Coordinates of C-alpha atoms and ligand atoms in Angstrom, one line a residue:
X48 CA 52.1 -69.4 95.5
X49 CA 51.2 -65.8 96.2
X50 CA 51.5 -64.9 92.7
X51 CA 47.7 -64.9 92.3
X52 CA 47.3 -62.3 94.9
X53 CA 50.1 -60.1 93.8
X54 CA 48.7 -57.0 92.0
X55 CA 49.5 -57.2 88.3
X56 CA 50.4 -53.7 87.0
X57 CA 49.2 -54.8 83.5
X58 CA 45.7 -55.7 84.7
X59 CA 42.8 -53.7 85.9
X60 CA 39.6 -54.7 87.7
X61 CA 36.2 -53.4 86.6
X62 CA 33.7 -53.4 89.4
X63 CA 30.1 -53.6 88.1
X64 CA 27.6 -52.5 90.7
X65 CA 24.1 -54.0 90.3
X66 CA 20.7 -53.5 92.0
X67 CA 20.6 -53.5 95.9
X68 CA 20.9 -56.9 97.4
X69 CA 22.7 -58.2 94.4
X70 CA 26.5 -58.8 94.7
X71 CA 28.8 -56.6 92.8
X72 CA 30.5 -58.2 89.8
X73 CA 34.2 -58.0 89.2
X74 CA 35.8 -58.1 85.8
X75 CA 39.5 -58.5 85.3
X76 CA 40.8 -57.1 82.1
X77 CA 44.2 -56.3 80.8
X78 CA 45.1 -52.6 80.8
X79 CA 45.8 -52.3 77.1
X80 CA 42.4 -53.8 76.4
X81 CA 40.7 -51.2 78.5
X82 CA 42.3 -48.5 76.4
X83 CA 42.0 -50.3 73.1
X84 CA 38.2 -50.9 73.2
X85 CA 37.1 -47.3 73.5
X86 CA 39.9 -46.3 71.1
X87 CA 38.6 -48.7 68.5
X88 CA 35.0 -47.5 69.1
X89 CA 36.1 -43.8 68.8
X90 CA 38.0 -44.6 65.6
X91 CA 35.2 -46.5 64.0
X92 CA 32.7 -43.8 64.8
X93 CA 35.1 -41.2 63.4
X94 CA 35.5 -43.3 60.3
X95 CA 31.8 -43.5 59.9
X96 CA 31.4 -39.7 60.3
X97 CA 34.2 -39.1 57.8
X98 CA 32.8 -41.5 55.3
X99 CA 29.3 -39.9 55.7
X100 CA 30.9 -36.5 55.3
X101 CA 32.7 -37.6 52.2
X102 CA 29.5 -39.0 50.8
X103 CA 27.5 -35.9 51.4
X104 CA 30.3 -33.8 50.0
X105 CA 30.1 -35.8 46.8
X106 CA 26.4 -35.4 46.7
X107 CA 26.7 -31.6 47.2
X108 CA 29.4 -31.4 44.5
X109 CA 27.1 -33.3 42.1
X110 CA 24.1 -31.2 42.9
X111 CA 26.2 -28.0 42.5
X112 CA 27.4 -29.3 39.1
X113 CA 23.8 -29.9 38.0
X114 CA 22.7 -26.6 39.3
X115 CA 25.5 -24.8 37.5
X116 CA 24.7 -26.4 34.1
X117 CA 21.0 -25.7 34.7
X118 CA 21.9 -22.1 35.4
X119 CA 23.9 -21.8 32.2
X120 CA 21.0 -23.2 30.3
X121 CA 18.7 -20.6 32.0
X122 CA 21.1 -17.8 31.2
X123 CA 21.2 -18.9 27.5
X124 CA 17.4 -19.0 27.4
X125 CA 17.1 -15.6 29.1
X126 CA 19.6 -14.1 26.7
X127 CA 17.7 -15.6 23.7
X128 CA 14.5 -14.1 25.1
X129 CA 16.1 -10.7 25.5
X130 CA 17.4 -10.8 21.9
X131 CA 13.9 -11.8 20.7
X132 CA 12.3 -9.0 22.7
X133 CA 14.8 -6.5 21.2
X134 CA 14.0 -7.8 17.7
X135 CA 10.3 -7.5 18.3
X136 CA 10.8 -3.9 19.7
X137 CA 12.7 -3.0 16.5
X138 CA 10.0 -4.6 14.4
X139 CA 7.3 -2.6 16.2
X140 CA 9.4 0.6 15.5
X141 CA 9.8 -0.3 11.9
X142 CA 6.2 -1.2 11.5
X143 CA 5.1 2.0 13.1
X144 CA 7.3 4.0 10.7
X145 CA 5.9 2.1 7.7
X146 CA 2.4 2.7 8.9
X147 CA 3.1 6.4 9.2
X148 CA 4.5 6.5 5.7
X149 CA 1.5 4.6 4.4
X150 CA -0.8 6.9 6.2
X151 CA 0.9 10.0 4.7
X152 CA 0.7 8.5 1.2
X153 CA -3.0 7.6 1.6
X154 CA -3.7 11.1 2.7
X155 CA -2.0 12.4 -0.4
X156 CA -4.1 10.0 -2.6
X157 CA -7.3 11.1 -0.9
X158 CA -6.3 14.7 -1.4
X159 CA -5.7 14.0 -5.1
X160 CA -9.1 12.3 -5.4
X161 CA -10.6 15.4 -3.8
X162 CA -8.7 17.6 -6.4
X163 CA -10.0 15.4 -9.2
X164 CA -13.6 15.7 -7.9
X165 CA -13.2 19.5 -7.8
X166 CA -11.8 19.5 -11.3
X167 CA -14.8 17.5 -12.6
X168 CA -17.2 19.8 -10.8
X169 CA -15.5 22.8 -12.4
X170 CA -14.9 21.5 -15.9
X171 CA -17.6 18.8 -16.0
X172 CA -19.7 20.7 -18.6
X173 CA -18.8 20.7 -22.3
X174 CA -16.6 23.7 -22.7
X175 CA -13.7 23.9 -25.2
X176 CA -11.7 26.1 -22.7
X177 CA -11.6 23.2 -20.3
X178 CA -9.3 21.3 -22.7
X179 CA -6.3 23.6 -22.0
X180 CA -7.0 23.3 -18.2
X181 CA -6.7 19.5 -18.1
X182 CA -3.0 20.0 -17.2
X183 CA -4.1 22.0 -14.2
X184 CA -4.6 18.8 -12.4
X185 CA -1.3 18.5 -10.6
X186 CA 0.0 15.1 -9.8
X187 CA 3.1 16.4 -8.0
X188 CA 1.6 15.4 -4.7
X189 CA 2.2 11.7 -5.5
X190 CA 6.0 11.7 -5.5
X191 CA 6.6 8.6 -3.5
X192 CA 9.8 8.1 -1.5
X193 CA 12.1 5.5 -3.1
X194 CA 12.6 2.8 -0.5
X195 CA 16.0 2.0 -1.9
X196 CA 17.2 5.5 -1.4
X197 CA 19.9 5.7 1.3
X198 CA 18.6 8.2 3.8
X199 CA 21.1 10.2 5.8
X200 CA 20.2 9.7 9.5
X201 CA 21.9 10.2 12.8
X202 CA 21.5 11.6 16.3
X203 CA 21.9 10.7 19.9
X204 CA 20.9 7.2 21.0
X205 CA 18.1 7.4 23.6
X206 CA 16.9 4.0 25.0
X207 CA 13.1 3.5 25.1
X208 CA 11.1 2.1 27.9
X209 CA 9.0 -1.1 27.2
X210 CA 5.9 1.0 28.0
X211 CA 6.8 3.3 25.1
X212 CA 7.0 0.3 22.7
X213 CA 3.6 -0.9 23.9
X214 CA 2.2 2.6 23.3
X215 CA 3.8 2.7 19.9
X216 CA 2.3 -0.7 19.0
X217 CA -1.1 0.5 20.2
X218 CA -0.7 3.7 18.2
X219 CA 0.3 1.7 15.1
X220 CA -2.8 -0.5 15.5
X221 CA -4.9 2.6 15.7
X222 CA -3.3 3.9 12.5
X223 CA -4.0 0.6 10.7
X224 CA -7.6 0.8 11.8
X225 CA -7.8 4.4 10.5
X226 CA -6.1 3.4 7.2
X227 CA -8.7 0.6 6.9
X228 CA -11.5 3.1 7.2
X229 CA -9.8 5.4 4.7
X230 CA -9.4 2.5 2.3
X231 CA -13.1 1.6 2.7
X232 CA -14.0 5.2 1.9
X233 CA -11.7 5.3 -1.1
X234 CA -12.9 2.0 -2.4
X235 CA -16.4 3.5 -2.4
X236 CA -15.5 6.9 -3.8
X237 CA -12.8 6.3 -6.4
X238 CA -14.9 4.3 -8.8
X239 CA -17.6 7.0 -8.7
X240 CA -15.0 9.7 -9.3
X241 CA -13.5 7.6 -12.1
X242 CA -17.0 7.3 -13.7
X243 CA -17.5 11.1 -13.4
X244 CA -14.0 11.7 -14.8
X245 CA -14.8 9.4 -17.8
X246 CA -18.0 11.4 -18.4
X247 CA -16.1 14.6 -18.2
X248 CA -13.4 13.3 -20.6
X249 CA -16.1 12.1 -23.0
X250 CA -17.9 15.4 -22.9
X251 CA -14.6 17.3 -23.3
X252 CA -13.6 15.1 -26.2
X253 CA -17.1 15.8 -27.5
X254 CA -16.2 19.4 -28.2
X255 CA -15.6 19.7 -32.0
X256 CA -12.2 21.2 -31.9
X257 CA -10.2 18.9 -34.3
X258 CA -9.6 20.4 -37.8
X259 CA -11.5 18.0 -40.1
X260 CA -9.1 17.8 -43.0
X261 CA -5.4 17.8 -43.8
X262 CA -5.8 21.0 -45.8
X263 CA -6.4 24.3 -43.9
X264 CA -7.3 26.3 -47.0
X265 CA -10.6 28.1 -46.3
X266 CA -12.5 28.8 -49.5
X267 CA -15.7 30.1 -47.9
X268 CA -16.5 31.5 -44.5
X269 CA -19.6 31.1 -42.3
X270 CA -22.2 33.9 -42.9
X271 CA -23.7 35.9 -45.7
X272 CA -22.1 35.5 -49.2
X273 CA -22.8 35.6 -52.9
X274 CA -24.1 32.2 -53.9
X275 CA -21.6 30.4 -56.2
X276 CA -24.4 29.0 -58.4
X277 CA -27.0 31.8 -58.5
X278 CA -24.8 34.8 -57.9
X279 CA -27.5 36.0 -55.4
X280 CA -27.0 36.9 -51.8
X281 CA -27.4 33.9 -49.6
X282 CA -26.5 32.5 -46.1
X283 CA -23.6 30.0 -45.9
X284 CA -24.3 27.8 -42.8
X285 CA -20.7 26.5 -42.5
X286 CA -17.2 26.8 -43.7
X287 CA -15.7 25.4 -47.0
X288 CA -12.2 23.9 -46.9
X289 CA -10.6 23.3 -50.3
X290 CA -9.0 19.9 -50.4
X291 CA -7.9 17.1 -52.7
X292 CA -10.4 14.6 -53.8
X293 CA -10.1 11.5 -51.6
X294 CA -8.3 13.2 -48.7
X295 CA -9.3 11.8 -45.3
X296 CA -12.1 13.6 -43.4
X297 CA -11.7 13.5 -39.6
X298 CA -14.3 13.6 -36.9
X299 CA -14.0 17.0 -35.1
X300 CA -14.9 15.4 -31.8
X301 CA -16.1 12.1 -30.3
X302 CA -19.7 11.2 -30.7
X303 CA -22.3 9.0 -32.3
X304 CA -22.9 8.9 -36.0
X305 CA -26.6 9.8 -36.3
X306 CA -26.9 10.3 -40.1
X307 CA -25.1 8.9 -43.2
X308 CA -27.1 9.9 -46.3
X309 CA -26.9 11.4 -49.8
X310 CA -29.1 14.0 -51.6
X311 CA -28.7 16.5 -54.4
X312 CA -27.9 19.4 -52.2
X313 CA -25.6 17.9 -49.5
X314 CA -24.2 15.1 -51.6
X315 CA -22.8 12.3 -49.5
X316 CA -22.9 13.5 -45.9
X317 CA -22.4 12.6 -42.3
X318 CA -23.9 14.1 -39.1
X319 CA -22.3 13.3 -35.7
X320 CA -24.0 14.0 -32.4
X321 CA -21.6 15.0 -29.7
X322 CA -22.1 14.4 -26.0
X323 CA -22.1 18.2 -25.1
X324 CA -25.2 18.7 -27.3
X325 CA -23.5 20.0 -30.5
X326 CA -23.7 18.3 -33.9
X327 CA -21.0 18.4 -36.6
X328 CA -21.9 18.1 -40.3
X329 CA -19.6 16.9 -43.1
X330 CA -20.9 17.5 -46.7
X331 CA -20.0 16.7 -50.4
X332 CA -18.0 13.6 -49.5
X333 CA -16.8 11.1 -52.1
X334 CA -16.9 8.2 -49.6
X335 CA -18.5 7.5 -46.2
X336 CA -16.5 5.1 -44.0
X337 CA -18.9 5.0 -41.0
X338 CA -22.4 3.8 -40.3
X339 CA -25.3 5.3 -38.3
X340 CA -25.0 4.3 -34.7
X341 CA -21.2 4.1 -34.7
X342 CA -19.5 5.7 -31.8
X343 CA -16.4 7.4 -33.0
X344 CA -13.3 9.0 -31.4
X345 CA -12.1 12.5 -31.9
X346 CA -9.8 12.6 -35.0
X347 CA -11.1 9.3 -36.4
X348 CA -11.3 9.1 -40.2
X349 CA -15.0 9.0 -41.2
X350 CA -14.9 9.5 -45.0
X351 CA -13.1 11.1 -47.9
X352 CA -13.2 14.6 -49.5
X353 CA -15.4 14.7 -52.6
X354 CA -17.4 16.9 -54.9
X355 CA -20.9 15.4 -54.5
X356 CA -24.1 17.4 -54.3
X357 CA -24.3 21.2 -54.8
X358 CA -20.5 21.7 -55.2
X359 CA -18.2 23.4 -57.7
X360 CA -15.1 21.3 -56.9
X361 CA -13.5 19.0 -54.3
X362 CA -14.0 20.5 -50.8
X363 CA -15.4 19.8 -47.4
X364 CA -18.3 21.8 -46.2
X365 CA -18.2 21.7 -42.4
X366 CA -21.0 22.8 -40.1
X367 CA -21.6 23.0 -36.3
X368 CA -25.2 22.9 -35.2
X369 CA -26.1 24.1 -31.7
X370 CA -29.7 23.8 -30.4
X371 CA -30.9 23.3 -34.0
X372 CA -29.1 26.4 -35.3
X373 CA -25.9 26.6 -37.3
X374 CA -23.1 28.5 -35.7
X375 CA -19.7 29.7 -36.9
X376 CA -17.4 26.6 -36.5
X377 CA -14.1 28.5 -36.6
X378 CA -14.0 29.6 -32.9
X379 CA -14.3 25.9 -32.0
X380 CA -11.6 24.6 -34.3
X381 CA -8.0 24.5 -33.2
Ligands
ZN265 ZN1 -20.3 25.1 -48.0

């Protein structure tokens, strides 16, 4: 049989050459197998590559998804932060404007305190003319803006730089420091001014200007006259006001009651010492309603009209004593 030597078109021979001196090795294989083996190898490598690629694509997609959601979160945080910064900037602006308002008002208050001090310096002494000048103290500087009032505002919008806001905040801080210093100063000065104002008020209200009775009927003036008892020329040290028995007698000014007494000449009488140095005397009373040492207000009832002592009928004898001498009371009385 020659069939074994006949070349088979479906078979191929692989000749493997080895080291020198070693015989070559022949391998007989079928043709389809020769093609199939590398093909399978190529296919399986390709499959591996494709599956690796698919896997990495999935990983990339997952990472991209994560990254995207992270980005969204960051964007949300950033936009929150921006809104917060804008709010803070607006607050700085509002605070600065409030601080400016407060500063202006404090300056006006300080100015008023200054005016008050000048007023006290000018009218501090006991002087009846000062009474009418009390209203000279103008308080019109203290008109405070109503915060509820709708203010008409407008104008072009001009964006501000962050640096400007920082400067504004810095300036506002300075203003608060300045206001603090002003408040310290005022805290120190205002009580002193108030004390001086009270002294001034006390001394002003100590000027005997209040008419001492309901009746304004003058029966005898201050000065020389014919004595009603002796008919001889004499000096009348006060004024006589004819009034009804029991009518109230008012203090002509604030002061301290230094004498309440009775004698044949004065009858029942009261002497009040006023802070400006003047004294007022009230004679021939039917009743005394105050005690020595009492501090009384201007216009306060101190007793009742009477006819005690050297008197011809119910009346009030009213005197003002200045530096130990009687003076005409009429110029003092309203
Ligand atoms: Zn008299």
